[in-house]
Coordinates of C-alpha atoms in Angstrom, one line a residue:
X21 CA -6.6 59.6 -15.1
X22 CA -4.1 61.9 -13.1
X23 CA -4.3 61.2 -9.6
X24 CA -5.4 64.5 -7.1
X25 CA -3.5 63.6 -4.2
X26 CA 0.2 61.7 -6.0
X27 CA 2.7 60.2 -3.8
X28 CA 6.0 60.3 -4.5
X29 CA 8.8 57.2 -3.9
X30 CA 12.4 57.2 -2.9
X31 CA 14.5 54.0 -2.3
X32 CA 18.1 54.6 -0.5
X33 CA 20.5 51.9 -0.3
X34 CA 22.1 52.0 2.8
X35 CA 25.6 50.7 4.4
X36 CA 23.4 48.1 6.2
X37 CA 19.6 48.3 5.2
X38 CA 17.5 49.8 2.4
X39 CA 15.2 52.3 3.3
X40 CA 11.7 53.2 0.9
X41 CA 10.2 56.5 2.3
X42 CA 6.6 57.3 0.2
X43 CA 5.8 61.0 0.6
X44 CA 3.1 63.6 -0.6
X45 CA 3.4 66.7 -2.9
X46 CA 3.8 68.7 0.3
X47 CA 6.5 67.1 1.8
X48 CA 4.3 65.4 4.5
X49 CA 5.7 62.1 5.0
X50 CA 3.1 58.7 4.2
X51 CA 4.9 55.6 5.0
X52 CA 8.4 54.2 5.0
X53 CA 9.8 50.9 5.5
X54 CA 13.3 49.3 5.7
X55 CA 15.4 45.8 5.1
X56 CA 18.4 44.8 6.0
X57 CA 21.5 44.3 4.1
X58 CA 24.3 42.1 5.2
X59 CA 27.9 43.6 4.4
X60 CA 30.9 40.9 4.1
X61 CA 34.4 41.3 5.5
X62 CA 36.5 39.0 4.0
X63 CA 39.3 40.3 4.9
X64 CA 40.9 43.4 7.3
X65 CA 39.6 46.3 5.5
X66 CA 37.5 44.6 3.0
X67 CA 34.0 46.1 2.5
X68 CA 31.6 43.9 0.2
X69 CA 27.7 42.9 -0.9
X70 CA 25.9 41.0 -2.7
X71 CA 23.8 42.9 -5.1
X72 CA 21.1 40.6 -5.2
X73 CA 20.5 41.2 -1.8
X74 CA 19.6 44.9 -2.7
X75 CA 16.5 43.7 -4.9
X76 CA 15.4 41.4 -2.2
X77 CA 15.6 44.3 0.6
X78 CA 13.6 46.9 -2.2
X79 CA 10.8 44.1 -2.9
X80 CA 10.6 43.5 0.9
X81 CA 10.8 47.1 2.1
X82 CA 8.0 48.3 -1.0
X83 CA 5.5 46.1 -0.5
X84 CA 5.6 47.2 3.7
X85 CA 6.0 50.6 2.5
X86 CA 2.8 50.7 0.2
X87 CA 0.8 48.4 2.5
X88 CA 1.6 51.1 5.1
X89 CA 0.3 53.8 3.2
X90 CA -3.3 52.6 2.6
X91 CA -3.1 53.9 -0.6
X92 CA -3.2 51.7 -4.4
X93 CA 0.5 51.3 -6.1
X94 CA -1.0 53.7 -8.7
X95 CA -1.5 56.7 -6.9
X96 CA 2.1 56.2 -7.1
X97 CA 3.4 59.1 -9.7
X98 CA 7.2 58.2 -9.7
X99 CA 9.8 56.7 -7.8
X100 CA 13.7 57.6 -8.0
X101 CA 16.8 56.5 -6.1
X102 CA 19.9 56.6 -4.0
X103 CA 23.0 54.9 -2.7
X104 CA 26.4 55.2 -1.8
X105 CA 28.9 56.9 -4.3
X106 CA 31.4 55.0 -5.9
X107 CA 30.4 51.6 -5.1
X108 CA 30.4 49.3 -8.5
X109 CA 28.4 46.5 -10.0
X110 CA 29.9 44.6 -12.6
X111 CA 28.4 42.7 -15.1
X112 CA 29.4 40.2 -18.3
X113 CA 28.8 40.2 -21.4
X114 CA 25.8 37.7 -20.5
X115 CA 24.6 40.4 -17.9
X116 CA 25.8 38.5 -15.0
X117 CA 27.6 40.2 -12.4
X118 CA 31.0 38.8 -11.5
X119 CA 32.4 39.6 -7.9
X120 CA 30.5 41.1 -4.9
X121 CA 30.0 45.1 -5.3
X122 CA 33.2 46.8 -3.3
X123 CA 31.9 49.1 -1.2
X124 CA 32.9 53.3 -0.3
X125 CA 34.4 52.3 2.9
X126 CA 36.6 49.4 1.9
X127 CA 40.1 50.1 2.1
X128 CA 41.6 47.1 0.2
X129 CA 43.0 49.4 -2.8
X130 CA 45.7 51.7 -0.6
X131 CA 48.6 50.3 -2.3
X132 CA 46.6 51.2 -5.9
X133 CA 46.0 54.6 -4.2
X134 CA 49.4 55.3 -3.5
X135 CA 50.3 54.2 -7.2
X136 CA 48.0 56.5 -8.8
X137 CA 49.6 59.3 -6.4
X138 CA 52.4 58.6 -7.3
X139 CA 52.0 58.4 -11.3
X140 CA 49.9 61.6 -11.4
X141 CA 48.4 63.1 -8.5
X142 CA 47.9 66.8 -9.5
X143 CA 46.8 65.5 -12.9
X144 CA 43.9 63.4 -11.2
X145 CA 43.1 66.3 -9.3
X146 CA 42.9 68.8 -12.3
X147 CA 40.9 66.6 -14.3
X148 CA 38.8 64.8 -12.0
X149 CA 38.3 67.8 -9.4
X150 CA 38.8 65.4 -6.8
X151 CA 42.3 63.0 -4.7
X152 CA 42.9 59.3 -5.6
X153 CA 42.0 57.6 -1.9
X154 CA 40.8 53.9 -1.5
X155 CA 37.5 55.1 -1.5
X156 CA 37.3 56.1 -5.0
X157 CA 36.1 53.6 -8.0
X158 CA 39.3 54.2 -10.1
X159 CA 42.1 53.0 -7.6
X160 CA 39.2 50.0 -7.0
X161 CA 39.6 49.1 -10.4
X162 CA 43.2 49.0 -10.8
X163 CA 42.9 46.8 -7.3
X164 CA 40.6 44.3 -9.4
X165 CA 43.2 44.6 -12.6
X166 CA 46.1 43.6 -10.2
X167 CA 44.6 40.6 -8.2
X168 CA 41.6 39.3 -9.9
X169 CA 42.8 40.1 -13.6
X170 CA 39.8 37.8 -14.8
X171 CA 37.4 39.2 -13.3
X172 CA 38.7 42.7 -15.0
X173 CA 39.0 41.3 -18.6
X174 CA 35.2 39.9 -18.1
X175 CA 33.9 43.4 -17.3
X176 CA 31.5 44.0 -20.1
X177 CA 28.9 47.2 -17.6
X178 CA 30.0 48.9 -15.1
X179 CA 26.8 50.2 -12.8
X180 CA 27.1 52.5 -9.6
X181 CA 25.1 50.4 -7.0
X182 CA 21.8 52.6 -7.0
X183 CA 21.6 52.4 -11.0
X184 CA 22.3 48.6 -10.8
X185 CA 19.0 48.2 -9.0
X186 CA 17.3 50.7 -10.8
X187 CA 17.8 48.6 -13.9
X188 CA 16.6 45.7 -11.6
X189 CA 13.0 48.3 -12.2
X190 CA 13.8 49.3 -16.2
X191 CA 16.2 47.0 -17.8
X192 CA 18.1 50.4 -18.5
X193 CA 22.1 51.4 -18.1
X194 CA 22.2 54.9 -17.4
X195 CA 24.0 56.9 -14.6
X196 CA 23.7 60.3 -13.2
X197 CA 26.3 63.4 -13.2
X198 CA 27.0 63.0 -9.9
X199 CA 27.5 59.5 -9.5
X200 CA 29.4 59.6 -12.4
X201 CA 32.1 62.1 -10.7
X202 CA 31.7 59.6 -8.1
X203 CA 34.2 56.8 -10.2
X204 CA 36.8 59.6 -10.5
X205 CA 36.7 58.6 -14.2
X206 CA 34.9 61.6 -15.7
X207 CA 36.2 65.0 -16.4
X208 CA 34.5 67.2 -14.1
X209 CA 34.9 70.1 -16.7
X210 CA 33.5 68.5 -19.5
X211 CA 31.2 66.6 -18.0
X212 CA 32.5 63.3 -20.0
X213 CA 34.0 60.5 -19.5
X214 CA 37.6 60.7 -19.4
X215 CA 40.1 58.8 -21.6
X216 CA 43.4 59.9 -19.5
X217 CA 42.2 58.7 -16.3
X218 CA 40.4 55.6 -17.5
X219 CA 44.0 55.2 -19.3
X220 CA 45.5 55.1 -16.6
X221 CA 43.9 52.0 -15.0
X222 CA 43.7 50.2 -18.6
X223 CA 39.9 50.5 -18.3
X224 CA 37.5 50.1 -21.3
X225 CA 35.6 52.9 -22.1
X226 CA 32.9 50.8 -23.3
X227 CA 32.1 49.8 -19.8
X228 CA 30.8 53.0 -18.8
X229 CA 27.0 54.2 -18.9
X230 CA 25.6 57.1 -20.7
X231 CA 25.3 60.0 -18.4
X232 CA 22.2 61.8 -17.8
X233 CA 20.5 64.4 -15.0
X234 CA 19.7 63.1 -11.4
X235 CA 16.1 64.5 -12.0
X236 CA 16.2 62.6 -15.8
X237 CA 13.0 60.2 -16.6
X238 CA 15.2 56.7 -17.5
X239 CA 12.3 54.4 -17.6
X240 CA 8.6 52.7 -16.2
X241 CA 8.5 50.1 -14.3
X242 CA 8.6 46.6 -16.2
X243 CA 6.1 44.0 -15.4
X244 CA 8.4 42.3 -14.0
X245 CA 9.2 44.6 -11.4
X246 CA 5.8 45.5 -10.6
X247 CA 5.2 41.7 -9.4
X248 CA 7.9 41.5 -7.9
X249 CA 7.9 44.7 -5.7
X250 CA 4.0 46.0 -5.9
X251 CA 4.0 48.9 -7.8
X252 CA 2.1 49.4 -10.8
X253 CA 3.6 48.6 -14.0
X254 CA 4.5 51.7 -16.3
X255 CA 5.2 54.0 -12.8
X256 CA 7.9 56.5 -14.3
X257 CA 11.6 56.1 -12.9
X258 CA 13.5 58.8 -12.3
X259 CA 17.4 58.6 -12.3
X260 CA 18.1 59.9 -9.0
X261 CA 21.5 60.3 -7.6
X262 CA 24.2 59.7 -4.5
X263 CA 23.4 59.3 -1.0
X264 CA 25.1 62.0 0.2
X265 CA 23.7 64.6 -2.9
X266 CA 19.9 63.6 -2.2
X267 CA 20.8 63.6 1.3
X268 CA 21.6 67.1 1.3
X269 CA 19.1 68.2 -1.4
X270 CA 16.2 66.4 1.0
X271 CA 17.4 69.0 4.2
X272 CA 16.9 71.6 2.0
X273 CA 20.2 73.2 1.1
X274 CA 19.5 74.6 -2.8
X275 CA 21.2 77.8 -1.6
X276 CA 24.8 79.2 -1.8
X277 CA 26.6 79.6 1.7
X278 CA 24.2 76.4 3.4
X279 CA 25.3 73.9 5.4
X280 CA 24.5 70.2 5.6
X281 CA 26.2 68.0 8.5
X282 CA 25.6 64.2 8.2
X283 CA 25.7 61.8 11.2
X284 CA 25.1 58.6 9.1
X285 CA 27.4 55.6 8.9
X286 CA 30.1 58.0 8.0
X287 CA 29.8 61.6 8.9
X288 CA 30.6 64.7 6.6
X289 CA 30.6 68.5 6.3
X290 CA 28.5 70.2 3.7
X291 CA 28.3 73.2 1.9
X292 CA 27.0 74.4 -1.5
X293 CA 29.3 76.8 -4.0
X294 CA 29.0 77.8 -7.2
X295 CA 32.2 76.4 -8.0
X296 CA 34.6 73.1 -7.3
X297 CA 37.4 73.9 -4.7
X298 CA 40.1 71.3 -5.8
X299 CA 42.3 70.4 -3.1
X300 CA 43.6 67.5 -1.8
X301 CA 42.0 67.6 1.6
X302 CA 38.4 68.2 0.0
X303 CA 35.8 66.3 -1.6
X304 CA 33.9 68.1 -5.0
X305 CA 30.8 67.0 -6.8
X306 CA 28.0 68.3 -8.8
X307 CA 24.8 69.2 -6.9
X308 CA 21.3 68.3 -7.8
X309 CA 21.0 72.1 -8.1
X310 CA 22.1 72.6 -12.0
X311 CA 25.4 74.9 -12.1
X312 CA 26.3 74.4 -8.9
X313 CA 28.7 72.3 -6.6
X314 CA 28.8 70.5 -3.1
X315 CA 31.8 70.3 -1.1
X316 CA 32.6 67.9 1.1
X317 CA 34.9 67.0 4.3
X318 CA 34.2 63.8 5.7
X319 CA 34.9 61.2 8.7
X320 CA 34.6 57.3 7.5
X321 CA 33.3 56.8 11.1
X322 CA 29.9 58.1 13.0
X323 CA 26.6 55.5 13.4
X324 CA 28.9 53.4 12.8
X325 CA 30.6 53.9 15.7
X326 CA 27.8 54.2 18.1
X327 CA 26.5 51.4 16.8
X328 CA 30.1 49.2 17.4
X329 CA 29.9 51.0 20.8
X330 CA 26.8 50.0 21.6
X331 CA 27.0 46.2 20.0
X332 CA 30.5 45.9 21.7
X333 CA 30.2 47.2 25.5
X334 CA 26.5 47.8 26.3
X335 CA 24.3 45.5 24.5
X336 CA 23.2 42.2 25.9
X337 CA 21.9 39.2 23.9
X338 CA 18.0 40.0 23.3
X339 CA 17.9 43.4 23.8
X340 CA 16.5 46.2 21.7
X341 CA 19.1 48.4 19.9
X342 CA 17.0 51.4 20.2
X343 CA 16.2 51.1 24.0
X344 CA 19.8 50.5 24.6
X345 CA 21.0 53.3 22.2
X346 CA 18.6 55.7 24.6
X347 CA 20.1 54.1 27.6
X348 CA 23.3 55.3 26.6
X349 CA 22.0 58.4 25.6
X350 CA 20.6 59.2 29.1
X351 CA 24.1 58.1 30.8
X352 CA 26.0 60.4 28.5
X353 CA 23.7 63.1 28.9
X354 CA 25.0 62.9 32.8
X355 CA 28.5 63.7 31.9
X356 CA 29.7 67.6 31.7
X357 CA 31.7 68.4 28.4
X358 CA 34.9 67.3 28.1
X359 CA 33.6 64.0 29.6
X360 CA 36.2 64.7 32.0
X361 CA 39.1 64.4 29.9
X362 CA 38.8 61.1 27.8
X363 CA 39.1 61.4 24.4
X364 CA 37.9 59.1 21.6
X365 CA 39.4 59.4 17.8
X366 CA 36.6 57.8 15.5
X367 CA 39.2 55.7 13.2
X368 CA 37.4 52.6 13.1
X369 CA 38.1 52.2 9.5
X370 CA 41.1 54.9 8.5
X371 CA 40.4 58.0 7.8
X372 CA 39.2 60.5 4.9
X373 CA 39.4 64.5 5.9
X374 CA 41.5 66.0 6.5
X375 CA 44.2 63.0 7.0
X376 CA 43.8 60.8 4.5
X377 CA 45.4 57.9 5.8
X378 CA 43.6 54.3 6.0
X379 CA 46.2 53.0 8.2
X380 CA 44.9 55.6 11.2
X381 CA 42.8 53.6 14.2
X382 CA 40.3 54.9 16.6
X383 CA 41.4 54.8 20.2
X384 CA 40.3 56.1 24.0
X385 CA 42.4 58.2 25.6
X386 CA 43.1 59.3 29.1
X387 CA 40.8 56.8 30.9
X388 CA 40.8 57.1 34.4
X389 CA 38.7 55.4 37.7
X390 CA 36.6 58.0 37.5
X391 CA 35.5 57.3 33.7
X392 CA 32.3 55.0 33.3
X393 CA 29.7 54.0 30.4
X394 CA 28.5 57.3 30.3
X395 CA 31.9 59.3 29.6
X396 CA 33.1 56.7 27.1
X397 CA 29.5 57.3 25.7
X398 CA 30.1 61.2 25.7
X399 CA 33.7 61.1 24.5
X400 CA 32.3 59.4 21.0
X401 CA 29.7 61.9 21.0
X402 CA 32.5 64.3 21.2
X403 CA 35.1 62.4 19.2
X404 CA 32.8 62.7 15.9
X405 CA 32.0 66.4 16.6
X406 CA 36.4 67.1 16.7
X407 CA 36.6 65.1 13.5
X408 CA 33.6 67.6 12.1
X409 CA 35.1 70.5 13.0
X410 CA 38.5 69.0 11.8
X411 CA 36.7 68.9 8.4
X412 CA 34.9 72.3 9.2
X413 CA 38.9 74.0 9.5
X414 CA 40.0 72.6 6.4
X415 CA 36.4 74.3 4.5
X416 CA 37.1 77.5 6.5
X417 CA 41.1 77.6 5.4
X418 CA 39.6 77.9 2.1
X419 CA 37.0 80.3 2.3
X420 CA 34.0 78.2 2.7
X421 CA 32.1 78.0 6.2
X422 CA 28.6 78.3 7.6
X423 CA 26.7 79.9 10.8
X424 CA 24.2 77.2 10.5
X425 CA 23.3 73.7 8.9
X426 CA 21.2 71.3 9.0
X427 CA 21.4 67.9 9.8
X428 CA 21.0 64.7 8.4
X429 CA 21.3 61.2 9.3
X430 CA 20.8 58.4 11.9
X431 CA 23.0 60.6 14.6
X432 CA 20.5 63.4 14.5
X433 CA 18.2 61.7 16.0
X434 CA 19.9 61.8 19.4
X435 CA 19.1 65.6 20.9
X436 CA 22.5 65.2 22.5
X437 CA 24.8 64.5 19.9
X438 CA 23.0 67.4 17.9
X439 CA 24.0 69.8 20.7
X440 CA 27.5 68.5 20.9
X441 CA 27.4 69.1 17.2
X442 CA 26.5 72.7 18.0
X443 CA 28.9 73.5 20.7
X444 CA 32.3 71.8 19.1
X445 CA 31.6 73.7 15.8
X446 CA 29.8 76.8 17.3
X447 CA 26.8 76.8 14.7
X448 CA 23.3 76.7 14.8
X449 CA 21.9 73.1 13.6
X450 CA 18.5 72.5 12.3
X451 CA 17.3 69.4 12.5
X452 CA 14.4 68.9 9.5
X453 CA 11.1 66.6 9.6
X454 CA 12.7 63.9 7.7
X455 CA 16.0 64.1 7.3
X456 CA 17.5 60.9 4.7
X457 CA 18.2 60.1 1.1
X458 CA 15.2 58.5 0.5
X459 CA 13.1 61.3 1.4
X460 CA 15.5 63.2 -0.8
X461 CA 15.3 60.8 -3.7
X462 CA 11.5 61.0 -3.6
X463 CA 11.7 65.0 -3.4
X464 CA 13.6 64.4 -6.7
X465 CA 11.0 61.7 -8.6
X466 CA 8.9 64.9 -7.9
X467 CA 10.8 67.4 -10.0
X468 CA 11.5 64.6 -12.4
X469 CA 7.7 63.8 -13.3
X470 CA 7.0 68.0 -12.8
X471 CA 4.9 67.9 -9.9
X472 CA 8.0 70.3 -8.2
X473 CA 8.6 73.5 -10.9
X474 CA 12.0 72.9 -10.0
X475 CA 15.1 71.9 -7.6
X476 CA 14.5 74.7 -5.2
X477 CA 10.5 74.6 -5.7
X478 CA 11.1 70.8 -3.8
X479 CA 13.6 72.1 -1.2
X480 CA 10.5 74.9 -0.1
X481 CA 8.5 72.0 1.1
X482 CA 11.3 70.6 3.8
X483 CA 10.4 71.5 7.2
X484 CA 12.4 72.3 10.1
X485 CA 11.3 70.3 13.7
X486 CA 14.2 71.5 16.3
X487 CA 16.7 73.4 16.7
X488 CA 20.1 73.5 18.8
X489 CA 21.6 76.7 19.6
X490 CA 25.9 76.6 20.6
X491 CA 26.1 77.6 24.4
X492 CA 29.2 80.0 25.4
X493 CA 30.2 78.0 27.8
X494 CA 30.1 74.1 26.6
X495 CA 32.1 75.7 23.0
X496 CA 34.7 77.5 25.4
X497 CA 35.2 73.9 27.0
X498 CA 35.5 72.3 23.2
X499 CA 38.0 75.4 22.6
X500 CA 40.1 73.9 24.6
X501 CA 39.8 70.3 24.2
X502 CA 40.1 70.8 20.6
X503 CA 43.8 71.4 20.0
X504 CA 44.1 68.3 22.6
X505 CA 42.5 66.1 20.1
X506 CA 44.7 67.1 17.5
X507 CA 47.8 66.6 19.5
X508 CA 46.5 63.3 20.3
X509 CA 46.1 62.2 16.6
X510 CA 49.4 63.7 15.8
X511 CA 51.1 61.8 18.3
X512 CA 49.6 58.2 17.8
X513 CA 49.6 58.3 13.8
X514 CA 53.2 56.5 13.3
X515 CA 52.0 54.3 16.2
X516 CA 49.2 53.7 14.5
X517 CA 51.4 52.7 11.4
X518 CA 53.3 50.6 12.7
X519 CA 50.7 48.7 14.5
X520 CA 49.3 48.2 11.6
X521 CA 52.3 46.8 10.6
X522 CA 52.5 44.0 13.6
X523 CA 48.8 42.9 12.9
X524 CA 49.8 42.6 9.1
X525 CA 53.0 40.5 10.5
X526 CA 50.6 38.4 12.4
X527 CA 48.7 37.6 9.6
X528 CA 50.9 36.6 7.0

């Protein structure tokens, strides 16, 4: 018996927690409930997890999340997915996987990066619409060929982390377009899986999933899953897609010439176009939107940032994050823009757009006597925004821009660092009811099962809460500071290589 009032699931897997948010038809959101999930460093620039811990963090976070709602697991309709591009799962012939899952921000594959560059950088770029850089699956692989050549002949499935634990609900093996881009081993015109690249890594075709629609029906949920997790059994799985893709698809931007800025664990620039822009400063993929493309600049380093800001200078043992992260807020807030000359470069972990270097680091600069927690507070604030509008120059060079965007992500929470956002770039930001890939996903179980007519249909029902307007007089200040920043980065990037080159030195 259909259900009058259906709810709708979406389960993000995070950088550091997996998030379930259970919505209605309308939009309006129910419940939602996270987990944590540890992350390993190994090693400098290593970036790992265990995927078990994924299932562990969905069964915990879905049974809160439907105990939350009030409502039976079968008012449940469908439930769909997202996680971060390009991370991997891989499993033997028995189905048992073999190393940790390397994650989008690890960095370990720069000399593998630098190889493929070398060997046929235009030709990667032509066929897979998008650069070799360490954050990509294919120069992953050829890392795993070159120093764990066991594990590589062993590889018998290859999943992207949010199909892994999708399967965990279906048994299936299945990706979506998007994700699929994601490895940079599919031809983006074709829409296949591509021989030449996967060539050029030595990689087994076999390995690689059938490809279907984000919005695709894969599966139900075995019974199996529905102990484990406490949804019904047979509850219809949609595919879903990347972080980033249901991300912007959940704030709404289904629309040529919209913007999305993300101030997550990394931060990017956003903009739909009917069309890839290859170029080696620029990120392309499918959008949830059939015929039609996102295009993406991007920082490796925002939440994160704050959070290793926070965790590192202001926090005491026992403390609540959240208070402390308003604390700072509130001291920032007393600082006039500029934050009186102190600048802070976000390259906690390399960078991605428009630099493309791993080696870069994140720095303070021009500290003074005058400077306390509230500037250094303010200058990250302001540090993200340059490396936004960094991204936003490179978009603009090419013909692709926007006068307003909205904004996703654990940063857009903070009213300050969305009117920083505003002034640096000098665009209107919107800031929606829920704004995350797991209210996304859900929006897209809901096209998947027809209870949305289609993409768009879904994007009607997000709804806007705030917005931040760009003052004169704050984007003048940033006008300045800008080219300031720039010079900074300029200056410090063979510093920054050849400390990199001590610390390596050291550790040897």
């Amino acid at each position: 018996m259909a259900v009058s009032d259906p709810l709708l699931v979406g389960i993000d897997l995070g950088a550091g927690s997996l998030k379930i948010s259970i919505i209605r038809s309308d939009g309006s959101l129910v419940s939602e409930a996270s987990a944590p999930v540890a992350t390993s460093s190994p090693h400098p620039g290593w970036s790992e997890q265990n995927p078990d811990d994924w299932w562990l963090a969905a069964c915990d976070a879905l049974r809160r999340g439907l105990k939350a709602s009030g409502r039976p697991a079968s008012d449940i309709a469908a439930i769909s997915f997202s996680a971060g591009a390009h991370t991997q799962v891989l499993e033997d012939a028995d189905g048992q996987v073999i190393r940790p899952a390397i994650l989008w921000n690890d960095q370990r594959s720069r000399e593998e990066t630098q190889q493929l560059r070398d060997k046929a950088d235009a030709r990667i770029l032509e066929i897979g619409a998008n650069r070799a850089n360490p954050t990509w699956t294919l120069p992953q692989m050829q890392w795993l060929r070159t120093h764990e050549p066991e594990a590589f002949a062993r590889v018998r499935r290859l999943y992207i982390a949010k199909d892994w634990l999708r399967a965990q609900f279906t048994g299936t093996w299945e990706t979506d377009t998007i994700d699929a881009l994601g490895t940079l081993m599919l031809d983006a015109q074709k829409g296949e899986w591509s021989k030449e690249l996967c060539d050029m890594i030595g990689w087994p075709m076999a390995t690689l999933p059938p490809i279907v629609k984000p919005s695709a029906i894969v599966g139900k949920v075995t019974a199996k899953a529905a102990q484990a997790t406490g949804l019904a059994e047979g509850t219809p799985v949609v595919c879903g897609t990347s972080d980033t893709a249901a991300e912007t698809f959940g704030a709404g931007m289904v629309r040529e010439g919209m913007g999305v800025v993300k101030l997550a664990t990394a931060a990017t620039v956003n903009v739909l176009s009917r069309k890839a822009q290859p170029d080696f400063s620029l990120i392309n993929y499918y959008h949830v939107v059939p015929d039609h493309w996102y295009v993406i600049a991007a920082t490796n380093s925002c939440a994160s940032a704050h959070k290793w800001l926070r965790d590192t200078f202001f926090r005491r043992d026992g403390e609540d994050g959240s208070a402390v992260f308003d604390a700072m807020d509130t001291r920032a807030s007393a600082v006039r823009p500029g934050a009186e000359g102190l600048f802070f470069h976000p390259y906690l972990n390399g960078e991605r757009s428009p630099y493309w270097d791993p080696l870069l680091r994140a720095d303070f600069v021009g500290a003074g006597f005058n400077h306390g927690g509230g500037h250094f507070v303010r200058a990250l604030y302001e540090g993200v925004a340059y490396s936004l509008r960094d991204c936003l120059e490179v978009m603009k060079s090419k013909g692709l821009g926007f006068s307003t965007a909205r904004l996703t992500g654990g940063g857009a929470r903070s009213a300050l660092w969305r009117q920083i956002v505003a002034d640096v770039l000098n665009i209107t930001v919107e800031l929606p009811a829920v704004a995350d890939a797991s209210y996304g996903a859900a929006l897209l179980a809901g096209v998947g099962i027809g209870v949305f007519k289609d993409e768009r249909a879904a994007a009607g029902v997000v709804q806007i809460v705030s917005r931040a307007v760009p003052d004169p007089a704050r984007t003048a200040v940033y006008d300045q500071g800008f080219p300031i920043y720039r010079d900074i980065q300029k200056a410090l990037a063979p510093i920054n290589h050849r400390i990199h080159g001590f610390v390596a030195g050291q550790n040897k």
